[in-house]
mmCIF file of C-alpha atoms in Angstrom:
data_model
loop_
_atom_site.group_PDB
_atom_site.id
_atom_site.type_symbol
_atom_site.label_atom_id
_atom_site.label_comp_id
_atom_site.label_asym_id
_atom_site.label_seq_id
_atom_site.Cartn_x
_atom_site.Cartn_y
_atom_site.Cartn_z
ATOM 1 C CA MET A 1 -38.983 5.562 -69.754
ATOM 2 C CA GLN A 2 -42.077 6.189 -67.627
ATOM 3 C CA PRO A 3 -42.080 5.007 -63.982
ATOM 4 C CA GLU A 4 -45.268 2.974 -64.536
ATOM 5 C CA LYS A 5 -43.668 1.063 -67.386
ATOM 6 C CA ILE A 6 -40.489 0.563 -65.383
ATOM 7 C CA ALA A 7 -42.544 -0.721 -62.431
ATOM 8 C CA LYS A 8 -44.380 -3.141 -64.734
ATOM 9 C CA LYS A 9 -41.087 -4.433 -66.157
ATOM 10 C CA ILE A 10 -39.611 -4.777 -62.671
ATOM 11 C CA ARG A 11 -42.698 -6.682 -61.529
ATOM 12 C CA GLU A 12 -42.422 -9.051 -64.525
ATOM 13 C CA ASN A 13 -38.755 -9.666 -63.784
ATOM 14 C CA LEU A 14 -39.397 -10.186 -60.075
ATOM 15 C CA LEU A 15 -42.182 -12.674 -60.806
ATOM 16 C CA GLU A 16 -39.929 -14.552 -63.205
ATOM 17 C CA GLN A 17 -37.175 -14.546 -60.594
ATOM 18 C CA LYS A 18 -39.635 -15.853 -57.992
ATOM 19 C CA ASP A 19 -40.683 -18.705 -60.301
ATOM 20 C CA LYS A 20 -37.043 -19.602 -60.978
ATOM 21 C CA LEU A 21 -36.254 -19.646 -57.250
ATOM 22 C CA GLU A 22 -39.263 -21.872 -56.552
ATOM 23 C CA LYS A 23 -38.081 -24.270 -59.288
ATOM 24 C CA TYR A 24 -34.611 -24.139 -57.790
ATOM 25 C CA LEU A 25 -35.981 -25.143 -54.368
ATOM 26 C CA THR A 26 -37.819 -28.054 -55.978
ATOM 27 C CA ILE A 27 -34.618 -29.168 -57.717
ATOM 28 C CA LEU A 28 -32.682 -28.920 -54.453
ATOM 29 C CA GLU A 29 -35.283 -31.109 -52.737
ATOM 30 C CA ALA A 30 -34.935 -33.694 -55.520
ATOM 31 C CA GLU A 31 -31.134 -33.492 -55.265
ATOM 32 C CA ASN A 32 -31.358 -34.180 -51.550
ATOM 33 C CA GLY A 33 -33.296 -37.360 -52.285
ATOM 34 C CA ASP A 34 -30.767 -38.339 -54.961
ATOM 35 C CA ILE A 35 -27.933 -37.843 -52.492
ATOM 36 C CA LYS A 36 -29.639 -40.006 -49.878
ATOM 37 C CA VAL A 37 -30.263 -42.889 -52.299
ATOM 38 C CA GLN A 38 -26.882 -42.281 -53.955
ATOM 39 C CA ASP A 39 -28.270 -42.089 -57.494
ATOM 40 C CA PRO A 40 -25.515 -40.428 -59.550
ATOM 41 C CA ASP A 41 -27.482 -40.280 -62.824
ATOM 42 C CA LYS A 42 -30.395 -38.361 -61.342
ATOM 43 C CA LEU A 43 -28.031 -36.179 -59.346
ATOM 44 C CA THR A 44 -26.107 -35.285 -62.497
ATOM 45 C CA PHE A 45 -29.374 -34.460 -64.279
ATOM 46 C CA HIS A 46 -30.570 -32.220 -61.444
ATOM 47 C CA ILE A 47 -27.221 -30.450 -61.231
ATOM 48 C CA GLY A 48 -27.494 -29.651 -64.963
ATOM 49 C CA ILE A 49 -30.933 -28.130 -64.436
ATOM 50 C CA GLU A 50 -29.621 -26.255 -61.414
ATOM 51 C CA LYS A 51 -26.838 -24.685 -63.497
ATOM 52 C CA ASP A 52 -29.397 -23.495 -66.064
ATOM 53 C CA ILE A 53 -31.547 -21.928 -63.352
ATOM 54 C CA ILE A 54 -28.547 -20.175 -61.799
ATOM 55 C CA ASN A 55 -27.599 -18.816 -65.219
ATOM 56 C CA ASP A 56 -31.165 -17.543 -65.777
ATOM 57 C CA LEU A 57 -31.216 -15.908 -62.347
ATOM 58 C CA SER A 58 -27.946 -14.114 -62.970
ATOM 59 C CA GLN A 59 -29.256 -12.820 -66.315
ATOM 60 C CA LEU A 60 -32.420 -11.552 -64.614
ATOM 61 C CA LYS A 61 -30.300 -9.777 -62.030
ATOM 62 C CA VAL A 62 -28.344 -7.978 -64.767
ATOM 63 C CA ILE A 63 -31.628 -6.669 -66.191
ATOM 64 C CA LEU A 64 -33.266 -5.917 -62.862
ATOM 65 C CA GLU A 65 -30.566 -3.841 -61.176
ATOM 66 C CA PRO A 66 -30.567 -0.941 -63.689
ATOM 67 C CA LEU A 67 -34.374 -0.927 -63.815
ATOM 68 C CA GLU A 68 -34.596 -0.694 -60.035
ATOM 69 C CA ALA A 69 -32.036 2.128 -59.999
ATOM 70 C CA MET A 70 -34.074 4.066 -62.580
ATOM 71 C CA TYR A 71 -37.302 3.421 -60.685
ATOM 72 C CA THR A 72 -36.021 4.476 -57.282
ATOM 73 C CA THR A 73 -34.691 7.754 -58.649
ATOM 74 C CA SER A 74 -37.999 8.645 -60.312
ATOM 75 C CA PRO A 75 -39.967 11.357 -58.485
ATOM 76 C CA LEU A 76 -43.419 9.835 -59.022
ATOM 77 C CA LYS A 77 -45.515 7.570 -56.777
ATOM 78 C CA LYS A 78 -43.871 4.234 -55.954
ATOM 79 C CA ASP A 79 -45.594 0.868 -56.346
ATOM 80 C CA MET A 80 -45.752 -0.724 -52.875
ATOM 81 C CA THR A 81 -46.418 -4.237 -54.214
ATOM 82 C CA LEU A 82 -42.870 -4.355 -55.547
ATOM 83 C CA SER A 83 -41.392 -4.216 -52.049
ATOM 84 C CA GLY A 84 -43.570 -7.139 -50.923
ATOM 85 C CA LEU A 85 -42.552 -9.150 -53.964
ATOM 86 C CA LYS A 86 -38.921 -8.297 -53.336
ATOM 87 C CA ALA A 87 -39.239 -9.473 -49.701
ATOM 88 C CA THR A 88 -40.698 -12.784 -50.890
ATOM 89 C CA ILE A 89 -37.798 -13.214 -53.296
ATOM 90 C CA ASP A 90 -35.296 -12.427 -50.531
ATOM 91 C CA LYS A 91 -36.871 -15.141 -48.352
ATOM 92 C CA LEU A 92 -36.798 -17.628 -51.229
ATOM 93 C CA SER A 93 -33.156 -16.771 -51.881
ATOM 94 C CA LYS A 94 -32.348 -17.419 -48.224
ATOM 95 C CA ASP A 95 -34.200 -20.765 -48.348
ATOM 96 C CA VAL A 96 -32.324 -21.752 -51.511
ATOM 97 C CA SER A 97 -29.004 -20.861 -49.923
ATOM 98 C CA GLU A 98 -29.748 -22.864 -46.769
ATOM 99 C CA LYS A 99 -30.975 -25.891 -48.727
ATOM 100 C CA SER A 100 -27.930 -25.745 -50.972
ATOM 101 C CA LEU A 101 -25.638 -25.801 -47.932
ATOM 102 C CA VAL A 102 -27.486 -28.797 -46.470
ATOM 103 C CA ASN A 103 -27.211 -30.653 -49.792
ATOM 104 C CA ARG A 104 -23.518 -29.838 -50.040
ATOM 105 C CA ASP A 105 -22.886 -31.164 -46.525
ATOM 106 C CA ASN A 106 -24.907 -34.332 -47.222
ATOM 107 C CA LEU A 107 -23.068 -34.906 -50.484
ATOM 108 C CA GLN A 108 -19.722 -34.450 -48.730
ATOM 109 C CA ILE A 109 -20.675 -37.124 -46.182
ATOM 110 C CA VAL A 110 -21.757 -39.544 -48.932
ATOM 111 C CA LEU A 111 -18.540 -38.940 -50.876
ATOM 112 C CA GLU A 112 -16.412 -39.541 -47.791
ATOM 113 C CA ASN A 113 -18.272 -42.807 -47.153
ATOM 114 C CA LEU A 114 -17.729 -43.901 -50.755
ATOM 115 C CA LYS A 115 -14.025 -43.077 -50.559
ATOM 116 C CA SER A 116 -13.772 -45.076 -47.358
ATOM 117 C CA ASN A 117 -15.563 -48.031 -48.957
ATOM 118 C CA ILE A 118 -13.257 -47.932 -51.982
ATOM 119 C CA LYS A 119 -10.177 -47.927 -49.726
ATOM 120 C CA THR A 120 -11.591 -50.881 -47.808
ATOM 121 C CA VAL A 121 -12.175 -52.853 -51.015
ATOM 122 C CA ARG A 122 -8.666 -52.048 -52.262
ATOM 123 C CA SER A 123 -7.039 -53.066 -49.009
ATOM 124 C CA ARG A 124 -8.886 -56.398 -48.941
ATOM 125 C CA THR A 125 -7.909 -57.304 -52.495
ATOM 126 C CA GLY A 126 -4.338 -56.060 -52.248
ATOM 127 C CA TYR A 127 -4.595 -54.204 -55.593
ATOM 128 C CA THR A 128 -4.134 -57.404 -57.620
ATOM 129 C CA ASN A 129 -6.471 -59.719 -59.387
ATOM 130 C CA THR A 130 -5.582 -63.138 -57.991
ATOM 131 C CA THR A 131 -6.784 -64.985 -61.096
ATOM 132 C CA TYR A 132 -4.165 -63.391 -63.309
ATOM 133 C CA ALA A 133 -1.511 -63.040 -60.619
ATOM 134 C CA THR A 134 -1.176 -66.818 -60.102
ATOM 135 C CA ALA A 135 -1.298 -67.770 -63.785
ATOM 136 C CA GLY A 136 2.078 -68.438 -65.359
ATOM 137 C CA SER A 137 3.125 -66.906 -68.629
ATOM 138 C CA ARG A 138 2.329 -68.864 -71.761
ATOM 139 C CA MET A 139 3.590 -68.615 -75.282
ATOM 140 C CA LEU A 140 1.236 -68.859 -78.216
ATOM 141 C CA ASP A 141 2.439 -69.814 -81.687
ATOM 142 C CA ILE A 142 0.649 -67.556 -84.151
ATOM 143 C CA ASN A 143 2.537 -68.772 -87.204
ATOM 144 C CA GLY A 144 0.143 -71.609 -87.707
#
């Protein structure tokens, strides 16, 4: 394969990866809002989209690594725009990682609060439903 064609394919893959990372950041922002308002339905939806994006990114990486290896070993002139694009993607990846950690920490706090609230409710009610606990047993004649 010619280095120009490899560079073009790498550029296409890097641009696609950049778009996916930008979408991922948007999803993480939405997830953060869902965590704060404790909306489990929206959070579940965003997590599903997030899994799809992660899957797409890993597939792009499988394609990109061999292309980059072929390109770097070629003796011809190198395309300098690829390094700038790669740097942008590295920054986006770092931003995604940081945002993901923040979301995980926020979600952990919310989950701990919910667990605490559930324990409080259980301890106040004593694990029994008082309506049925005080009712005596009754027999019902079903023979007619």
